[in-house]
PDB file of C-alpha atoms and ligand atoms in Angstrom:
ATOM      1  CA  MET A  39       0.010  -0.122  -0.513  1.00  0.00           C
ATOM      2  CA  LEU A  40       1.611   3.255  -1.104  1.00  0.00           C
ATOM      3  CA  LYS A  41       1.452   5.726   1.401  1.00  0.00           C
ATOM      4  CA  ILE A  42       0.675   9.552   0.401  1.00  0.00           C
ATOM      5  CA  LEU A  43       1.062  12.906   2.094  1.00  0.00           C
ATOM      6  CA  VAL A  44      -0.504  15.794   0.379  1.00  0.00           C
ATOM      7  CA  CYS A  45       0.242  19.127   0.910  1.00  0.00           C
ATOM      8  CA  VAL A  46      -2.169  22.078  -0.470  1.00  0.00           C
ATOM      9  CA  SER A  47      -3.342  25.396  -0.491  1.00  0.00           C
ATOM     10  CA  GLY A  48      -6.252  26.732  -2.073  1.00  0.00           C
ATOM     11  CA  GLY A  49      -9.292  24.757  -3.245  1.00  0.00           C
ATOM     12  CA  GLY A  50      -7.746  21.748  -3.398  1.00  0.00           C
ATOM     13  CA  THR A  51      -9.918  20.359  -6.232  1.00  0.00           C
ATOM     14  CA  ASN A  52      -6.824  18.025  -7.157  1.00  0.00           C
ATOM     15  CA  LEU A  53      -6.098  16.907  -4.115  1.00  0.00           C
ATOM     16  CA  GLN A  54      -9.862  15.901  -4.504  1.00  0.00           C
ATOM     17  CA  ALA A  55      -9.585  14.618  -7.761  1.00  0.00           C
ATOM     18  CA  VAL A  56      -7.188  11.729  -5.609  1.00  0.00           C
ATOM     19  CA  ILE A  57      -9.739  11.285  -2.977  1.00  0.00           C
ATOM     20  CA  ASP A  58     -12.572  10.301  -5.518  1.00  0.00           C
ATOM     21  CA  GLY A  59      -9.344   8.169  -7.937  1.00  0.00           C
ATOM     22  CA  ILE A  60      -8.730   6.520  -4.524  1.00  0.00           C
ATOM     23  CA  ALA A  61     -12.829   5.704  -4.152  1.00  0.00           C
ATOM     24  CA  LYS A  62     -13.418   4.004  -7.463  1.00  0.00           C
ATOM     25  CA  GLY A  63     -10.553   2.686  -7.097  1.00  0.00           C
ATOM     26  CA  THR A  64      -9.036   3.641 -10.381  1.00  0.00           C
ATOM     27  CA  ILE A  65      -5.852   4.599  -8.261  1.00  0.00           C
ATOM     28  CA  GLU A  66      -5.110   0.616  -6.732  1.00  0.00           C
ATOM     29  CA  ASN A  67      -2.786   0.353  -3.676  1.00  0.00           C
ATOM     30  CA  ALA A  68      -3.372   3.519  -2.517  1.00  0.00           C
ATOM     31  CA  GLN A  69      -2.963   5.886   0.576  1.00  0.00           C
ATOM     32  CA  ILE A  70      -3.491   9.574   1.571  1.00  0.00           C
ATOM     33  CA  VAL A  71      -2.196   8.825   5.834  1.00  0.00           C
ATOM     34  CA  ARG A  72      -2.606  12.728   6.189  1.00  0.00           C
ATOM     35  CA  VAL A  73      -3.078  16.271   4.303  1.00  0.00           C
ATOM     36  CA  ILE A  74      -0.798  19.883   5.125  1.00  0.00           C
ATOM     37  CA  SER A  75      -2.010  22.979   3.831  1.00  0.00           C
ATOM     38  CA  ASN A  76       0.076  25.949   4.506  1.00  0.00           C
ATOM     39  CA  ASN A  77      -3.200  28.119   4.229  1.00  0.00           C
ATOM     40  CA  ARG A  78      -5.879  27.679   7.536  1.00  0.00           C
ATOM     41  CA  ASN A  79      -8.861  29.096   4.454  1.00  0.00           C
ATOM     42  CA  SER A  80      -7.793  26.786   2.369  1.00  0.00           C
ATOM     43  CA  TYR A  81     -11.170  24.486   1.373  1.00  0.00           C
ATOM     44  CA  ALA A  82      -8.768  21.696   0.552  1.00  0.00           C
ATOM     45  CA  LEU A  83      -8.287  20.646   4.265  1.00  0.00           C
ATOM     46  CA  THR A  84     -12.420  20.474   4.676  1.00  0.00           C
ATOM     47  CA  ARG A  85     -12.921  18.053   1.146  1.00  0.00           C
ATOM     48  CA  ALA A  86      -9.983  16.280   3.369  1.00  0.00           C
ATOM     49  CA  LYS A  87     -11.681  16.188   6.118  1.00  0.00           C
ATOM     50  CA  THR A  88     -14.479  15.439   4.933  1.00  0.00           C
ATOM     51  CA  ALA A  89     -12.922  11.933   2.909  1.00  0.00           C
ATOM     52  CA  GLY A  90     -12.001  11.128   7.404  1.00  0.00           C
ATOM     53  CA  ILE A  91      -8.133  12.291   5.506  1.00  0.00           C
ATOM     54  CA  ASP A  92      -6.207  13.699   8.967  1.00  0.00           C
ATOM     55  CA  ALA A  93      -5.641  17.448   7.411  1.00  0.00           C
ATOM     56  CA  LEU A  94      -3.748  19.954   9.319  1.00  0.00           C
ATOM     57  CA  CYS A  95      -2.264  22.986   8.634  1.00  0.00           C
ATOM     58  CA  ILE A  96       1.335  24.583   8.676  1.00  0.00           C
ATOM     59  CA  SER A  97       1.445  27.874   8.000  1.00  0.00           C
ATOM     60  CA  PRO A  98       4.971  29.465   7.739  1.00  0.00           C
ATOM     61  CA  LYS A  99       3.036  32.714   8.471  1.00  0.00           C
ATOM     62  CA  GLU A 100       2.857  31.755  12.362  1.00  0.00           C
ATOM     63  CA  TYR A 101       6.676  31.474  12.516  1.00  0.00           C
ATOM     64  CA  SER A 102       8.855  33.437  13.086  1.00  0.00           C
ATOM     65  CA  ASP A 103      11.462  32.503  10.984  1.00  0.00           C
ATOM     66  CA  ARG A 104      11.589  29.762   8.074  1.00  0.00           C
ATOM     67  CA  GLU A 105      13.917  27.338  10.705  1.00  0.00           C
ATOM     68  CA  GLN A 106      11.056  26.531  13.034  1.00  0.00           C
ATOM     69  CA  PHE A 107       8.620  26.437   9.507  1.00  0.00           C
ATOM     70  CA  HIS A 108      10.657  23.793   8.020  1.00  0.00           C
ATOM     71  CA  GLU A 109      11.265  21.777  11.437  1.00  0.00           C
ATOM     72  CA  SER A 110       7.151  21.762  11.791  1.00  0.00           C
ATOM     73  CA  PHE A 111       6.922  21.150   7.714  1.00  0.00           C
ATOM     74  CA  LEU A 112       9.746  18.398   8.502  1.00  0.00           C
ATOM     75  CA  THR A 113       7.869  16.912  11.043  1.00  0.00           C
ATOM     76  CA  ALA A 114       4.914  16.887  10.633  1.00  0.00           C
ATOM     77  CA  VAL A 115       5.890  14.871   7.194  1.00  0.00           C
ATOM     78  CA  GLU A 116       8.204  12.497   8.839  1.00  0.00           C
ATOM     79  CA  GLU A 117       5.250  10.649  11.877  1.00  0.00           C
ATOM     80  CA  ALA A 118       3.244  10.688   8.979  1.00  0.00           C
ATOM     81  CA  ALA A 119       5.815   8.711   6.951  1.00  0.00           C
ATOM     82  CA  PRO A 120       4.400   8.505   3.918  1.00  0.00           C
ATOM     83  CA  ASP A 121       6.145   7.072   0.440  1.00  0.00           C
ATOM     84  CA  LEU A 122       4.580   9.065  -1.617  1.00  0.00           C
ATOM     85  CA  ILE A 123       4.560  13.364  -1.031  1.00  0.00           C
ATOM     86  CA  VAL A 124       2.026  15.105  -3.696  1.00  0.00           C
ATOM     87  CA  LEU A 125       1.843  18.328  -3.592  1.00  0.00           C
ATOM     88  CA  ALA A 126      -1.301  19.671  -5.015  1.00  0.00           C
ATOM     89  CA  GLY A 127      -0.780  23.020  -5.716  1.00  0.00           C
ATOM     90  CA  PHE A 128       0.986  23.647  -2.845  1.00  0.00           C
ATOM     91  CA  LEU A 129       2.939  27.239  -3.210  1.00  0.00           C
ATOM     92  CA  VAL A 130       5.797  26.601  -0.151  1.00  0.00           C
ATOM     93  CA  VAL A 131       8.624  26.193  -1.502  1.00  0.00           C
ATOM     94  CA  LEU A 132       9.970  22.951   0.714  1.00  0.00           C
ATOM     95  CA  PRO A 133      12.707  22.429   2.714  1.00  0.00           C
ATOM     96  CA  GLN A 134      15.823  21.219   1.069  1.00  0.00           C
ATOM     97  CA  LYS A 135      15.739  18.077   3.580  1.00  0.00           C
ATOM     98  CA  LEU A 136      12.748  16.952   2.554  1.00  0.00           C
ATOM     99  CA  ILE A 137      14.011  17.208  -2.092  1.00  0.00           C
ATOM    100  CA  GLU A 138      17.270  14.703  -1.494  1.00  0.00           C
ATOM    101  CA  VAL A 139      15.120  12.090   1.112  1.00  0.00           C
ATOM    102  CA  TYR A 140      12.161  12.306  -0.376  1.00  0.00           C
ATOM    103  CA  ARG A 141      14.578  12.270  -4.131  1.00  0.00           C
ATOM    104  CA  ASN A 142      11.558  10.168  -6.851  1.00  0.00           C
ATOM    105  CA  ARG A 143       8.755  10.063  -4.332  1.00  0.00           C
ATOM    106  CA  ILE A 144       7.595  14.001  -4.162  1.00  0.00           C
ATOM    107  CA  ILE A 145       5.845  15.439  -7.690  1.00  0.00           C
ATOM    108  CA  ASN A 146       3.794  17.967  -8.082  1.00  0.00           C
ATOM    109  CA  ILE A 147       1.368  18.736 -10.849  1.00  0.00           C
ATOM    110  CA  HIS A 148       2.095  21.774 -13.094  1.00  0.00           C
ATOM    111  CA  PRO A 149      -0.890  23.560 -15.155  1.00  0.00           C
ATOM    112  CA  SER A 150       1.428  24.161 -17.972  1.00  0.00           C
ATOM    113  CA  LEU A 151       3.393  22.202 -21.117  1.00  0.00           C
ATOM    114  CA  ILE A 152       6.433  22.138 -19.443  1.00  0.00           C
ATOM    115  CA  PRO A 153       9.416  23.798 -20.172  1.00  0.00           C
ATOM    116  CA  SER A 154       6.691  25.981 -21.831  1.00  0.00           C
ATOM    117  CA  PHE A 155       5.594  28.910 -19.189  1.00  0.00           C
ATOM    118  CA  CYS A 156       6.584  27.200 -15.633  1.00  0.00           C
ATOM    119  CA  GLY A 157       9.570  28.436 -12.998  1.00  0.00           C
ATOM    120  CA  THR A 158       9.441  31.440 -10.447  1.00  0.00           C
ATOM    121  CA  GLY A 159       6.173  33.428 -11.273  1.00  0.00           C
ATOM    122  CA  PHE A 160       4.528  30.918 -12.853  1.00  0.00           C
ATOM    123  CA  TYR A 161       2.155  29.726 -10.679  1.00  0.00           C
ATOM    124  CA  GLY A 162      -1.487  30.385 -10.528  1.00  0.00           C
ATOM    125  CA  LEU A 163      -3.898  31.904 -13.129  1.00  0.00           C
ATOM    126  CA  LYS A 164      -0.386  33.558 -13.804  1.00  0.00           C
ATOM    127  CA  VAL A 165       0.165  30.495 -15.909  1.00  0.00           C
ATOM    128  CA  HIS A 166      -2.411  30.503 -18.304  1.00  0.00           C
ATOM    129  CA  GLU A 167      -2.648  34.310 -19.067  1.00  0.00           C
ATOM    130  CA  LYS A 168       1.097  33.946 -19.590  1.00  0.00           C
ATOM    131  CA  ALA A 169       0.231  30.895 -22.317  1.00  0.00           C
ATOM    132  CA  LEU A 170      -2.727  34.344 -23.753  1.00  0.00           C
ATOM    133  CA  GLU A 171      -0.678  37.055 -24.323  1.00  0.00           C
ATOM    134  CA  ARG A 172       1.560  34.996 -26.115  1.00  0.00           C
ATOM    135  CA  GLY A 173      -0.814  33.927 -28.160  1.00  0.00           C
ATOM    136  CA  VAL A 174      -0.356  29.611 -27.672  1.00  0.00           C
ATOM    137  CA  ARG A 175      -2.534  27.224 -30.122  1.00  0.00           C
ATOM    138  CA  VAL A 176      -2.279  23.690 -27.121  1.00  0.00           C
ATOM    139  CA  THR A 177      -1.013  24.521 -23.480  1.00  0.00           C
ATOM    140  CA  GLY A 178      -2.069  21.710 -20.717  1.00  0.00           C
ATOM    141  CA  ALA A 179      -1.000  20.205 -17.244  1.00  0.00           C
ATOM    142  CA  THR A 180       2.576  18.002 -16.443  1.00  0.00           C
ATOM    143  CA  VAL A 181       3.313  15.930 -12.996  1.00  0.00           C
ATOM    144  CA  HIS A 182       6.579  15.448 -12.045  1.00  0.00           C
ATOM    145  CA  PHE A 183       9.055  14.811  -9.750  1.00  0.00           C
ATOM    146  CA  VAL A 184       9.951  18.298  -7.393  1.00  0.00           C
ATOM    147  CA  ASP A 185      14.277  18.629  -8.005  1.00  0.00           C
ATOM    148  CA  GLU A 186      16.646  21.368  -6.178  1.00  0.00           C
ATOM    149  CA  GLY A 187      14.766  24.135  -9.292  1.00  0.00           C
ATOM    150  CA  THR A 188      11.732  25.390 -10.048  1.00  0.00           C
ATOM    151  CA  ASP A 189       9.674  22.588 -12.317  1.00  0.00           C
ATOM    152  CA  THR A 190      12.029  21.033 -13.748  1.00  0.00           C
ATOM    153  CA  GLY A 191      12.700  17.985 -12.001  1.00  0.00           C
ATOM    154  CA  PRO A 192      11.415  14.194 -14.627  1.00  0.00           C
ATOM    155  CA  ILE A 193       8.286  14.133 -16.083  1.00  0.00           C
ATOM    156  CA  ILE A 194       6.262  11.987 -15.725  1.00  0.00           C
ATOM    157  CA  LEU A 195       2.568  12.028 -17.392  1.00  0.00           C
ATOM    158  CA  GLN A 196       1.769  15.788 -19.628  1.00  0.00           C
ATOM    159  CA  LYS A 197      -1.517  16.565 -21.247  1.00  0.00           C
ATOM    160  CA  ALA A 198      -2.243  18.757 -23.706  1.00  0.00           C
ATOM    161  CA  VAL A 199      -4.910  20.935 -24.247  1.00  0.00           C
ATOM    162  CA  ALA A 200      -6.225  23.870 -26.303  1.00  0.00           C
ATOM    163  CA  VAL A 201      -6.779  27.713 -26.364  1.00  0.00           C
ATOM    164  CA  GLU A 202      -9.831  28.043 -27.636  1.00  0.00           C
ATOM    165  CA  ALA A 203      -9.945  31.899 -29.635  1.00  0.00           C
ATOM    166  CA  ASP A 204     -12.746  33.386 -26.549  1.00  0.00           C
ATOM    167  CA  ASP A 205     -10.479  31.819 -23.492  1.00  0.00           C
ATOM    168  CA  THR A 206     -10.037  33.884 -20.492  1.00  0.00           C
ATOM    169  CA  PRO A 207      -7.467  32.723 -18.064  1.00  0.00           C
ATOM    170  CA  GLU A 208     -10.585  31.252 -15.351  1.00  0.00           C
ATOM    171  CA  SER A 209     -11.486  29.684 -18.586  1.00  0.00           C
ATOM    172  CA  LEU A 210      -8.320  28.020 -19.653  1.00  0.00           C
ATOM    173  CA  GLN A 211      -7.317  27.437 -16.236  1.00  0.00           C
ATOM    174  CA  GLN A 212     -10.846  24.964 -15.270  1.00  0.00           C
ATOM    175  CA  ARG A 213     -10.636  23.981 -18.452  1.00  0.00           C
ATOM    176  CA  VAL A 214      -6.931  22.285 -18.300  1.00  0.00           C
ATOM    177  CA  MET A 215      -8.153  21.790 -14.490  1.00  0.00           C
ATOM    178  CA  GLU A 216     -10.810  19.089 -15.724  1.00  0.00           C
ATOM    179  CA  GLU A 217      -9.114  18.140 -19.642  1.00  0.00           C
ATOM    180  CA  ALA A 218      -6.035  17.282 -17.651  1.00  0.00           C
ATOM    181  CA  GLU A 219      -4.825  17.669 -14.628  1.00  0.00           C
ATOM    182  CA  TRP A 220      -7.864  15.689 -12.286  1.00  0.00           C
ATOM    183  CA  GLN A 221      -6.874  12.770 -15.204  1.00  0.00           C
ATOM    184  CA  ILE A 222      -2.971  12.782 -14.906  1.00  0.00           C
ATOM    185  CA  LEU A 223      -2.706  13.872 -11.501  1.00  0.00           C
ATOM    186  CA  PRO A 224      -4.449  10.387 -10.472  1.00  0.00           C
ATOM    187  CA  GLN A 225      -3.031   8.325 -13.665  1.00  0.00           C
ATOM    188  CA  ALA A 226       0.248   8.351 -11.751  1.00  0.00           C
ATOM    189  CA  ILE A 227      -0.494   8.083  -8.872  1.00  0.00           C
ATOM    190  CA  GLN A 228      -1.615   4.577 -10.221  1.00  0.00           C
ATOM    191  CA  LEU A 229       2.214   4.288 -12.377  1.00  0.00           C
ATOM    192  CA  ILE A 230       3.961   4.603  -8.833  1.00  0.00           C
ATOM    193  CA  ALA A 231       1.875   2.926  -6.780  1.00  0.00           C
ATOM    194  CA  GLY A 232       1.776  -0.360  -9.669  1.00  0.00           C
ATOM    195  CA  GLY A 233       5.528   0.360  -9.507  1.00  0.00           C
ATOM    196  CA  ARG A 234       5.535   1.310 -13.256  1.00  0.00           C
ATOM    197  CA  VAL A 235       7.695   4.323 -13.063  1.00  0.00           C
ATOM    198  CA  LYS A 236      12.089   4.621 -12.831  1.00  0.00           C
ATOM    199  CA  VAL A 237      14.106   7.336 -13.574  1.00  0.00           C
ATOM    200  CA  ASN A 238      17.281   7.130 -15.099  1.00  0.00           C
ATOM    201  CA  ASP A 239      19.664   9.605 -15.616  1.00  0.00           C
ATOM    202  CA  GLY A 240      17.743  12.545 -15.096  1.00  0.00           C
ATOM    203  CA  LYS A 241      14.174  11.262 -17.186  1.00  0.00           C
ATOM    204  CA  VAL A 242      11.770   8.989 -16.514  1.00  0.00           C
ATOM    205  CA  ARG A 243      10.346   5.273 -18.150  1.00  0.00           C
ATOM    206  CA  ILE A 244       7.349   4.108 -17.516  1.00  0.00           C
ATOM    207  CA  ASP A 245       7.747   0.116 -17.700  1.00  0.00           C
TER     208      ASP A 245
HETATM  209  C1  GRF B 335      -3.802  24.233 -10.138  1.00  0.00           C
HETATM  210  O1  GRF B 335      -3.720  25.178 -11.113  1.00  0.00           O
HETATM  211  C2  GRF B 335      -2.962  23.962 -10.160  1.00  0.00           C
HETATM  212  O2  GRF B 335      -2.083  22.510 -11.696  1.00  0.00           O
HETATM  213  C3  GRF B 335      -2.050  23.574  -9.467  1.00  0.00           C
HETATM  214  O3  GRF B 335      -3.359  25.375  -8.965  1.00  0.00           O
HETATM  215  C4  GRF B 335      -3.820  24.869  -8.499  1.00  0.00           C
HETATM  216  C5  GRF B 335      -4.247  24.038  -7.496  1.00  0.00           C
HETATM  217  O4  GRF B 335      -5.472  24.126  -7.715  1.00  0.00           O
HETATM  218  N1  GRF B 335      -0.716  23.854  -9.338  1.00  0.00           N
HETATM  219  P1  GRF B 335      -7.162  22.814  -6.914  1.00  0.00           P
HETATM  220  O5  GRF B 335      -6.016  23.394  -5.117  1.00  0.00           O
HETATM  221  O6  GRF B 335      -6.070  21.244  -6.618  1.00  0.00           O
HETATM  222  O7  GRF B 335      -7.852  22.803  -6.682  1.00  0.00           O
END
């Protein structure tokens, strides 16, 4: 059984897709053991509690410095002892130590086709604003492993989504979530739970 910790900041629709995937059996041999939000008002916390999942808020704002926040965060991760950490719209930079200890065991969902519209400053609606500004015809989402960079880790799955002529950042964000993010995040977890994802030389191979 793959034990999953999900980190969230916002609405938690990606978390919901994982909860539903496990409930429906499209994700097998996996269980969410804990949800951590950096935001006390995150609706994701309500979703977790409704699903009977242990959920807590660890906010940097509630600590006097980053070090203390990191310490608390690491303790909460250690307690949960997950096999996989899923960043589902998590807007906080992870402690370096966690990335080292959990190498190729932390995944993130990003709402564009990496390497387009990613890196520092590309989060939330901004990603879709930039895609529309550039006039791309196709965008999408990417699930990747997390390394020391921002959105630079090995790519696991990507799904393309067509941009429509009358798209706004909001409409594009919604379609990318529905057509891509909520599909490929559960799929990636299912592949990992099935032991089918290997990383070699910074690249993913799916068996
Ligand atoms: C999604 O667009 C995700 O790709 C991005 O943040 C958003 C989170 O949405 N990283 P939600 O909290 O899962 O609803």
